[in-house]
Amino acid sequence: MRQLEELSEAYYGNIEIALVCAKGLFNLSNKQVVSDALETMNRLEKLHMRYPHSAEISLVYAMGLFNLSNKQAVEGTRESLRKLEVLCDRHVGNQKLASEYGKGLYDLSNKETEEREIRKIIERLGELYQKYPDNVEITLHYVYGLLHLTALQTKNGVGDSLCRIEELYRKYPYDEKIAIAYAQGLVNLACDQTLEDAKRTISHLRKLSGEHPKNQEINFWYTRGEFNLAKKEMME
């Protein structure tokens, strides 16, 4: 790898050699433990800074930052995502690069423990979605982030997050991954509602199940919602 880096130095300005070097550093970092991967990513960052306008090298660097963030604790992940955010701002319109940032934000939301911090991250995901509304991968991570919030929030907060999921489901009615998240969110909402409110929520779930009769996961959440509703009725 060092020889390839030296070759890239010797032929500065040759984007093809630089890209091969970037990919080599990326592959190396994937095989390393976090401390070694961090050092390798620093080398990749220096290479990227020599070709900051190369979309291909920037994407390889972004992929490396995402993979590194998976290995890191919360603070390290935050720092990697700050660098990813800068890349996104520098390469506005680059869908693949934005997707790496979206994945990183979602993964960070799963590492955070405070609801306030998680909410901030999901808001950033929402802003990213607004910039790339037709990017299915970003949309899915935004939906999953909102679903994560429904499991943490109080009733009012769950309702707000679920409304956003419902809006996305209405936009993509044939995307079964979004439909499944919507079903799970409806179950989460019904758990904290009064009996009458829960009945209305489960009616939405019943309709959703009817729209996707062959989807086993949606049927599972519908069955669970009806079971929870029956328990509420028994306790009345």
PDB file of C-alpha atoms in Angstrom:
ATOM      1  CA  MET A   1       0.000   0.000   0.000  1.00  0.00           C
ATOM      2  CA  ARG A   2       2.861   2.349   0.790  1.00  0.00           C
ATOM      3  CA  GLN A   3       4.298   1.761  -2.667  1.00  0.00           C
ATOM      4  CA  LEU A   4       0.981   2.730  -4.234  1.00  0.00           C
ATOM      5  CA  GLU A   5       0.890   5.901  -2.147  1.00  0.00           C
ATOM      6  CA  GLU A   6       4.431   6.752  -3.250  1.00  0.00           C
ATOM      7  CA  LEU A   7       3.383   6.180  -6.861  1.00  0.00           C
ATOM      8  CA  SER A   8       0.438   8.529  -6.380  1.00  0.00           C
ATOM      9  CA  GLU A   9       2.829  11.125  -4.955  1.00  0.00           C
ATOM     10  CA  ALA A  10       5.223  10.722  -7.862  1.00  0.00           C
ATOM     11  CA  TYR A  11       2.421  11.133 -10.392  1.00  0.00           C
ATOM     12  CA  TYR A  12       0.550  13.920  -8.656  1.00  0.00           C
ATOM     13  CA  GLY A  13      -2.335  15.057 -10.830  1.00  0.00           C
ATOM     14  CA  ASN A  14      -2.971  11.599 -12.275  1.00  0.00           C
ATOM     15  CA  ILE A  15      -6.533  11.032 -11.088  1.00  0.00           C
ATOM     16  CA  GLU A  16      -6.617   7.370 -12.144  1.00  0.00           C
ATOM     17  CA  ILE A  17      -3.629   6.441  -9.976  1.00  0.00           C
ATOM     18  CA  ALA A  18      -5.005   8.517  -7.107  1.00  0.00           C
ATOM     19  CA  LEU A  19      -8.354   6.709  -7.338  1.00  0.00           C
ATOM     20  CA  VAL A  20      -6.682   3.284  -7.261  1.00  0.00           C
ATOM     21  CA  CYS A  21      -4.733   4.424  -4.197  1.00  0.00           C
ATOM     22  CA  ALA A  22      -7.931   5.687  -2.537  1.00  0.00           C
ATOM     23  CA  LYS A  23      -9.677   2.362  -3.118  1.00  0.00           C
ATOM     24  CA  GLY A  24      -6.683   0.514  -1.722  1.00  0.00           C
ATOM     25  CA  LEU A  25      -6.749   2.589   1.466  1.00  0.00           C
ATOM     26  CA  PHE A  26     -10.501   2.063   1.733  1.00  0.00           C
ATOM     27  CA  ASN A  27     -10.141  -1.725   1.431  1.00  0.00           C
ATOM     28  CA  LEU A  28      -7.316  -1.725   3.975  1.00  0.00           C
ATOM     29  CA  SER A  29      -9.330   0.275   6.525  1.00  0.00           C
ATOM     30  CA  ASN A  30     -12.220  -2.191   6.266  1.00  0.00           C
ATOM     31  CA  LYS A  31      -9.980  -5.010   7.488  1.00  0.00           C
ATOM     32  CA  GLN A  32      -8.496  -3.085  10.419  1.00  0.00           C
ATOM     33  CA  VAL A  33      -9.443  -2.528  14.027  1.00  0.00           C
ATOM     34  CA  VAL A  34     -10.644   0.971  14.822  1.00  0.00           C
ATOM     35  CA  SER A  35      -7.288   2.468  15.871  1.00  0.00           C
ATOM     36  CA  ASP A  36      -5.506   1.263  12.731  1.00  0.00           C
ATOM     37  CA  ALA A  37      -8.501   2.115  10.542  1.00  0.00           C
ATOM     38  CA  LEU A  38      -8.450   5.666  11.906  1.00  0.00           C
ATOM     39  CA  GLU A  39      -4.799   6.056  10.880  1.00  0.00           C
ATOM     40  CA  THR A  40      -5.549   4.663   7.417  1.00  0.00           C
ATOM     41  CA  MET A  41      -8.514   6.999   7.036  1.00  0.00           C
ATOM     42  CA  ASN A  42      -6.260   9.933   7.921  1.00  0.00           C
ATOM     43  CA  ARG A  43      -4.067   8.915   4.982  1.00  0.00           C
ATOM     44  CA  LEU A  44      -7.150   8.674   2.763  1.00  0.00           C
ATOM     45  CA  GLU A  45      -8.277  12.097   3.968  1.00  0.00           C
ATOM     46  CA  LYS A  46      -4.936  13.609   2.942  1.00  0.00           C
ATOM     47  CA  LEU A  47      -5.285  12.032  -0.489  1.00  0.00           C
ATOM     48  CA  HIS A  48      -8.828  13.368  -0.777  1.00  0.00           C
ATOM     49  CA  MET A  49      -7.649  16.875   0.135  1.00  0.00           C
ATOM     50  CA  ARG A  50      -5.254  16.776  -2.813  1.00  0.00           C
ATOM     51  CA  TYR A  51      -8.199  16.056  -5.138  1.00  0.00           C
ATOM     52  CA  PRO A  52     -11.137  17.761  -3.353  1.00  0.00           C
ATOM     53  CA  HIS A  53     -13.191  18.166  -6.526  1.00  0.00           C
ATOM     54  CA  SER A  54     -12.987  14.528  -7.576  1.00  0.00           C
ATOM     55  CA  ALA A  55     -16.447  13.041  -7.009  1.00  0.00           C
ATOM     56  CA  GLU A  56     -15.062   9.480  -7.277  1.00  0.00           C
ATOM     57  CA  ILE A  57     -12.342   9.935  -4.656  1.00  0.00           C
ATOM     58  CA  SER A  58     -14.776  11.836  -2.442  1.00  0.00           C
ATOM     59  CA  LEU A  59     -17.213   8.914  -2.612  1.00  0.00           C
ATOM     60  CA  VAL A  60     -14.507   6.413  -1.667  1.00  0.00           C
ATOM     61  CA  TYR A  61     -13.552   8.671   1.237  1.00  0.00           C
ATOM     62  CA  ALA A  62     -17.216   8.955   2.270  1.00  0.00           C
ATOM     63  CA  MET A  63     -17.644   5.172   2.204  1.00  0.00           C
ATOM     64  CA  GLY A  64     -14.538   4.839   4.347  1.00  0.00           C
ATOM     65  CA  LEU A  65     -15.842   7.377   6.854  1.00  0.00           C
ATOM     66  CA  PHE A  66     -19.125   5.492   7.126  1.00  0.00           C
ATOM     67  CA  ASN A  67     -17.395   2.156   7.663  1.00  0.00           C
ATOM     68  CA  LEU A  68     -15.085   3.737  10.231  1.00  0.00           C
ATOM     69  CA  SER A  69     -18.054   5.248  12.066  1.00  0.00           C
ATOM     70  CA  ASN A  70     -19.525   1.750  12.444  1.00  0.00           C
ATOM     71  CA  LYS A  71     -16.452   0.720  14.420  1.00  0.00           C
ATOM     72  CA  GLN A  72     -16.289   3.828  16.583  1.00  0.00           C
ATOM     73  CA  ALA A  73     -17.886   4.806  19.865  1.00  0.00           C
ATOM     74  CA  VAL A  74     -20.305   7.741  19.910  1.00  0.00           C
ATOM     75  CA  GLU A  75     -17.741  10.568  19.987  1.00  0.00           C
ATOM     76  CA  GLY A  76     -15.703   9.096  17.170  1.00  0.00           C
ATOM     77  CA  THR A  77     -18.842   8.491  15.129  1.00  0.00           C
ATOM     78  CA  ARG A  78     -19.899  12.112  15.592  1.00  0.00           C
ATOM     79  CA  GLU A  79     -16.530  13.315  14.294  1.00  0.00           C
ATOM     80  CA  SER A  80     -16.674  11.015  11.243  1.00  0.00           C
ATOM     81  CA  LEU A  81     -20.181  12.284  10.467  1.00  0.00           C
ATOM     82  CA  ARG A  82     -19.040  15.896  10.745  1.00  0.00           C
ATOM     83  CA  LYS A  83     -16.542  15.121   7.998  1.00  0.00           C
ATOM     84  CA  LEU A  84     -19.232  13.366   5.971  1.00  0.00           C
ATOM     85  CA  GLU A  85     -21.482  16.410   6.306  1.00  0.00           C
ATOM     86  CA  VAL A  86     -18.723  18.646   4.931  1.00  0.00           C
ATOM     87  CA  LEU A  87     -18.371  16.300   1.953  1.00  0.00           C
ATOM     88  CA  CYS A  88     -22.112  16.476   1.296  1.00  0.00           C
ATOM     89  CA  ASP A  89     -22.025  20.265   1.366  1.00  0.00           C
ATOM     90  CA  ARG A  90     -19.092  20.284  -1.017  1.00  0.00           C
ATOM     91  CA  HIS A  91     -20.717  17.856  -3.462  1.00  0.00           C
ATOM     92  CA  VAL A  92     -24.336  18.999  -3.505  1.00  0.00           C
ATOM     93  CA  GLY A  93     -26.465  16.707  -5.651  1.00  0.00           C
ATOM     94  CA  ASN A  94     -24.228  13.656  -5.269  1.00  0.00           C
ATOM     95  CA  GLN A  95     -26.835  11.029  -4.394  1.00  0.00           C
ATOM     96  CA  LYS A  96     -24.420   8.226  -3.509  1.00  0.00           C
ATOM     97  CA  LEU A  97     -22.387  10.403  -1.190  1.00  0.00           C
ATOM     98  CA  ALA A  98     -25.546  11.717   0.483  1.00  0.00           C
ATOM     99  CA  SER A  99     -26.685   8.121   1.025  1.00  0.00           C
ATOM    100  CA  GLU A 100     -23.494   7.371   2.970  1.00  0.00           C
ATOM    101  CA  TYR A 101     -24.212  10.360   5.186  1.00  0.00           C
ATOM    102  CA  GLY A 102     -27.809   9.239   5.673  1.00  0.00           C
ATOM    103  CA  LYS A 103     -26.711   5.743   6.709  1.00  0.00           C
ATOM    104  CA  GLY A 104     -24.236   7.252   9.137  1.00  0.00           C
ATOM    105  CA  LEU A 105     -26.840   9.505  10.733  1.00  0.00           C
ATOM    106  CA  TYR A 106     -29.214   6.593  11.233  1.00  0.00           C
ATOM    107  CA  ASP A 107     -26.501   4.435  12.784  1.00  0.00           C
ATOM    108  CA  LEU A 108     -25.529   7.273  15.116  1.00  0.00           C
ATOM    109  CA  SER A 109     -29.151   7.588  16.250  1.00  0.00           C
ATOM    110  CA  ASN A 110     -28.955   3.954  17.370  1.00  0.00           C
ATOM    111  CA  LYS A 111     -25.793   4.616  19.373  1.00  0.00           C
ATOM    112  CA  GLU A 112     -27.101   7.689  21.182  1.00  0.00           C
ATOM    113  CA  THR A 113     -28.929   7.128  24.462  1.00  0.00           C
ATOM    114  CA  GLU A 114     -30.564  10.519  25.083  1.00  0.00           C
ATOM    115  CA  GLU A 115     -33.890  11.161  23.349  1.00  0.00           C
ATOM    116  CA  ARG A 116     -32.963  14.815  22.803  1.00  0.00           C
ATOM    117  CA  GLU A 117     -29.805  13.854  20.901  1.00  0.00           C
ATOM    118  CA  ILE A 118     -31.637  11.211  18.896  1.00  0.00           C
ATOM    119  CA  ARG A 119     -34.307  13.744  17.956  1.00  0.00           C
ATOM    120  CA  LYS A 120     -31.646  16.169  16.694  1.00  0.00           C
ATOM    121  CA  ILE A 121     -30.126  13.461  14.515  1.00  0.00           C
ATOM    122  CA  ILE A 122     -33.497  12.510  13.036  1.00  0.00           C
ATOM    123  CA  GLU A 123     -34.129  16.179  12.292  1.00  0.00           C
ATOM    124  CA  ARG A 124     -30.844  16.235  10.363  1.00  0.00           C
ATOM    125  CA  LEU A 125     -31.998  13.123   8.507  1.00  0.00           C
ATOM    126  CA  GLY A 126     -35.228  14.931   7.708  1.00  0.00           C
ATOM    127  CA  GLU A 127     -33.291  17.888   6.321  1.00  0.00           C
ATOM    128  CA  LEU A 128     -31.224  15.504   4.199  1.00  0.00           C
ATOM    129  CA  TYR A 129     -34.424  13.876   2.936  1.00  0.00           C
ATOM    130  CA  GLN A 130     -35.781  17.307   1.955  1.00  0.00           C
ATOM    131  CA  LYS A 131     -32.685  17.835  -0.177  1.00  0.00           C
ATOM    132  CA  TYR A 132     -32.944  14.368  -1.757  1.00  0.00           C
ATOM    133  CA  PRO A 133     -36.667  13.479  -1.653  1.00  0.00           C
ATOM    134  CA  ASP A 134     -36.394  10.896  -4.430  1.00  0.00           C
ATOM    135  CA  ASN A 135     -33.490   9.024  -2.881  1.00  0.00           C
ATOM    136  CA  VAL A 136     -35.101   5.806  -1.649  1.00  0.00           C
ATOM    137  CA  GLU A 137     -32.187   4.849   0.612  1.00  0.00           C
ATOM    138  CA  ILE A 138     -32.229   8.196   2.424  1.00  0.00           C
ATOM    139  CA  THR A 139     -36.026   8.014   2.680  1.00  0.00           C
ATOM    140  CA  LEU A 140     -35.830   4.578   4.292  1.00  0.00           C
ATOM    141  CA  HIS A 141     -33.244   5.656   6.844  1.00  0.00           C
ATOM    142  CA  TYR A 142     -35.377   8.682   7.684  1.00  0.00           C
ATOM    143  CA  VAL A 143     -38.391   6.397   8.163  1.00  0.00           C
ATOM    144  CA  TYR A 144     -36.383   4.027  10.355  1.00  0.00           C
ATOM    145  CA  GLY A 145     -35.142   6.976  12.387  1.00  0.00           C
ATOM    146  CA  LEU A 146     -38.681   8.212  12.918  1.00  0.00           C
ATOM    147  CA  LEU A 147     -39.716   4.687  13.912  1.00  0.00           C
ATOM    148  CA  HIS A 148     -36.897   4.635  16.435  1.00  0.00           C
ATOM    149  CA  LEU A 149     -38.330   7.814  17.916  1.00  0.00           C
ATOM    150  CA  THR A 150     -41.809   6.295  18.248  1.00  0.00           C
ATOM    151  CA  ALA A 151     -40.378   3.673  20.589  1.00  0.00           C
ATOM    152  CA  LEU A 152     -38.902   6.383  22.846  1.00  0.00           C
ATOM    153  CA  GLN A 153     -41.396   9.227  22.835  1.00  0.00           C
ATOM    154  CA  THR A 154     -44.483  10.016  24.844  1.00  0.00           C
ATOM    155  CA  LYS A 155     -47.882   9.714  23.156  1.00  0.00           C
ATOM    156  CA  ASN A 156     -47.859  13.192  21.593  1.00  0.00           C
ATOM    157  CA  GLY A 157     -44.338  12.769  20.287  1.00  0.00           C
ATOM    158  CA  VAL A 158     -45.171   9.365  18.817  1.00  0.00           C
ATOM    159  CA  GLY A 159     -48.126  10.898  17.008  1.00  0.00           C
ATOM    160  CA  ASP A 160     -45.933  13.565  15.393  1.00  0.00           C
ATOM    161  CA  SER A 161     -43.311  11.057  14.241  1.00  0.00           C
ATOM    162  CA  LEU A 162     -45.970   8.665  12.997  1.00  0.00           C
ATOM    163  CA  CYS A 163     -47.645  11.407  10.950  1.00  0.00           C
ATOM    164  CA  ARG A 164     -44.358  11.888   9.105  1.00  0.00           C
ATOM    165  CA  ILE A 165     -44.071   8.137   8.489  1.00  0.00           C
ATOM    166  CA  GLU A 166     -47.648   8.078   7.222  1.00  0.00           C
ATOM    167  CA  GLU A 167     -46.909  10.949   4.814  1.00  0.00           C
ATOM    168  CA  LEU A 168     -43.961   9.006   3.423  1.00  0.00           C
ATOM    169  CA  TYR A 169     -46.050   5.856   3.156  1.00  0.00           C
ATOM    170  CA  ARG A 170     -48.690   7.783   1.173  1.00  0.00           C
ATOM    171  CA  LYS A 171     -45.914   9.027  -1.115  1.00  0.00           C
ATOM    172  CA  TYR A 172     -44.500   5.498  -1.560  1.00  0.00           C
ATOM    173  CA  PRO A 173     -47.542   3.197  -1.054  1.00  0.00           C
ATOM    174  CA  TYR A 174     -45.877   0.243  -2.759  1.00  0.00           C
ATOM    175  CA  ASP A 175     -42.687   0.350  -0.713  1.00  0.00           C
ATOM    176  CA  GLU A 176     -43.268  -2.470   1.727  1.00  0.00           C
ATOM    177  CA  LYS A 177     -40.343  -1.534   3.956  1.00  0.00           C
ATOM    178  CA  ILE A 178     -41.977   1.826   4.655  1.00  0.00           C
ATOM    179  CA  ALA A 179     -45.337   0.091   5.101  1.00  0.00           C
ATOM    180  CA  ILE A 180     -43.832  -2.263   7.701  1.00  0.00           C
ATOM    181  CA  ALA A 181     -42.331   0.663   9.601  1.00  0.00           C
ATOM    182  CA  TYR A 182     -45.715   2.409   9.520  1.00  0.00           C
ATOM    183  CA  ALA A 183     -47.392  -0.727  10.896  1.00  0.00           C
ATOM    184  CA  GLN A 184     -44.890  -0.994  13.736  1.00  0.00           C
ATOM    185  CA  GLY A 185     -45.300   2.689  14.516  1.00  0.00           C
ATOM    186  CA  LEU A 186     -49.070   2.288  14.739  1.00  0.00           C
ATOM    187  CA  VAL A 187     -48.584  -0.504  17.284  1.00  0.00           C
ATOM    188  CA  ASN A 188     -46.181   1.685  19.289  1.00  0.00           C
ATOM    189  CA  LEU A 189     -48.722   4.525  19.317  1.00  0.00           C
ATOM    190  CA  ALA A 190     -51.651   2.321  20.337  1.00  0.00           C
ATOM    191  CA  CYS A 191     -49.744   0.957  23.337  1.00  0.00           C
ATOM    192  CA  ASP A 192     -49.894   4.327  25.139  1.00  0.00           C
ATOM    193  CA  GLN A 193     -53.380   5.372  24.068  1.00  0.00           C
ATOM    194  CA  THR A 194     -56.739   5.158  25.776  1.00  0.00           C
ATOM    195  CA  LEU A 195     -59.013   2.345  24.624  1.00  0.00           C
ATOM    196  CA  GLU A 196     -61.036   4.536  22.262  1.00  0.00           C
ATOM    197  CA  ASP A 197     -57.961   6.148  20.710  1.00  0.00           C
ATOM    198  CA  ALA A 198     -56.291   2.750  20.395  1.00  0.00           C
ATOM    199  CA  LYS A 199     -59.334   1.421  18.533  1.00  0.00           C
ATOM    200  CA  ARG A 200     -58.994   4.211  15.966  1.00  0.00           C
ATOM    201  CA  THR A 201     -55.271   3.546  15.600  1.00  0.00           C
ATOM    202  CA  ILE A 202     -55.783  -0.188  15.100  1.00  0.00           C
ATOM    203  CA  SER A 203     -58.426   0.576  12.475  1.00  0.00           C
ATOM    204  CA  HIS A 204     -55.664   2.313  10.480  1.00  0.00           C
ATOM    205  CA  LEU A 205     -53.508  -0.775  10.986  1.00  0.00           C
ATOM    206  CA  ARG A 206     -56.368  -2.993   9.806  1.00  0.00           C
ATOM    207  CA  LYS A 207     -56.655  -0.923   6.635  1.00  0.00           C
ATOM    208  CA  LEU A 208     -52.886  -1.081   6.099  1.00  0.00           C
ATOM    209  CA  SER A 209     -52.956  -4.851   6.470  1.00  0.00           C
ATOM    210  CA  GLY A 210     -55.708  -5.006   3.867  1.00  0.00           C
ATOM    211  CA  GLU A 211     -53.548  -2.989   1.467  1.00  0.00           C
ATOM    212  CA  HIS A 212     -50.713  -5.515   1.872  1.00  0.00           C
ATOM    213  CA  PRO A 213     -52.497  -8.855   2.490  1.00  0.00           C
ATOM    214  CA  LYS A 214     -49.509 -11.001   1.529  1.00  0.00           C
ATOM    215  CA  ASN A 215     -46.926  -9.209   3.666  1.00  0.00           C
ATOM    216  CA  GLN A 216     -46.252 -11.424   6.678  1.00  0.00           C
ATOM    217  CA  GLU A 217     -44.513  -8.734   8.723  1.00  0.00           C
ATOM    218  CA  ILE A 218     -47.410  -6.313   8.372  1.00  0.00           C
ATOM    219  CA  ASN A 219     -49.802  -9.126   9.286  1.00  0.00           C
ATOM    220  CA  PHE A 220     -47.647  -9.855  12.331  1.00  0.00           C
ATOM    221  CA  TRP A 221     -47.875  -6.246  13.529  1.00  0.00           C
ATOM    222  CA  TYR A 222     -51.608  -6.186  12.836  1.00  0.00           C
ATOM    223  CA  THR A 223     -52.093  -9.359  14.886  1.00  0.00           C
ATOM    224  CA  ARG A 224     -49.999  -7.896  17.686  1.00  0.00           C
ATOM    225  CA  GLY A 225     -51.983  -4.657  17.576  1.00  0.00           C
ATOM    226  CA  GLU A 226     -55.293  -6.525  17.818  1.00  0.00           C
ATOM    227  CA  PHE A 227     -53.911  -8.633  20.687  1.00  0.00           C
ATOM    228  CA  ASN A 228     -52.812  -5.527  22.607  1.00  0.00           C
ATOM    229  CA  LEU A 229     -56.204  -3.941  21.956  1.00  0.00           C
ATOM    230  CA  ALA A 230     -57.995  -7.016  23.324  1.00  0.00           C
ATOM    231  CA  LYS A 231     -55.887  -6.764  26.497  1.00  0.00           C
ATOM    232  CA  LYS A 232     -56.905  -3.123  26.907  1.00  0.00           C
ATOM    233  CA  GLU A 233     -60.569  -4.070  26.544  1.00  0.00           C
ATOM    234  CA  MET A 234     -60.232  -6.762  29.202  1.00  0.00           C
ATOM    235  CA  MET A 235     -58.713  -4.239  31.622  1.00  0.00           C
ATOM    236  CA  GLU A 236     -61.559  -1.737  31.176  1.00  0.00           C
TER     237      GLU A 236
END
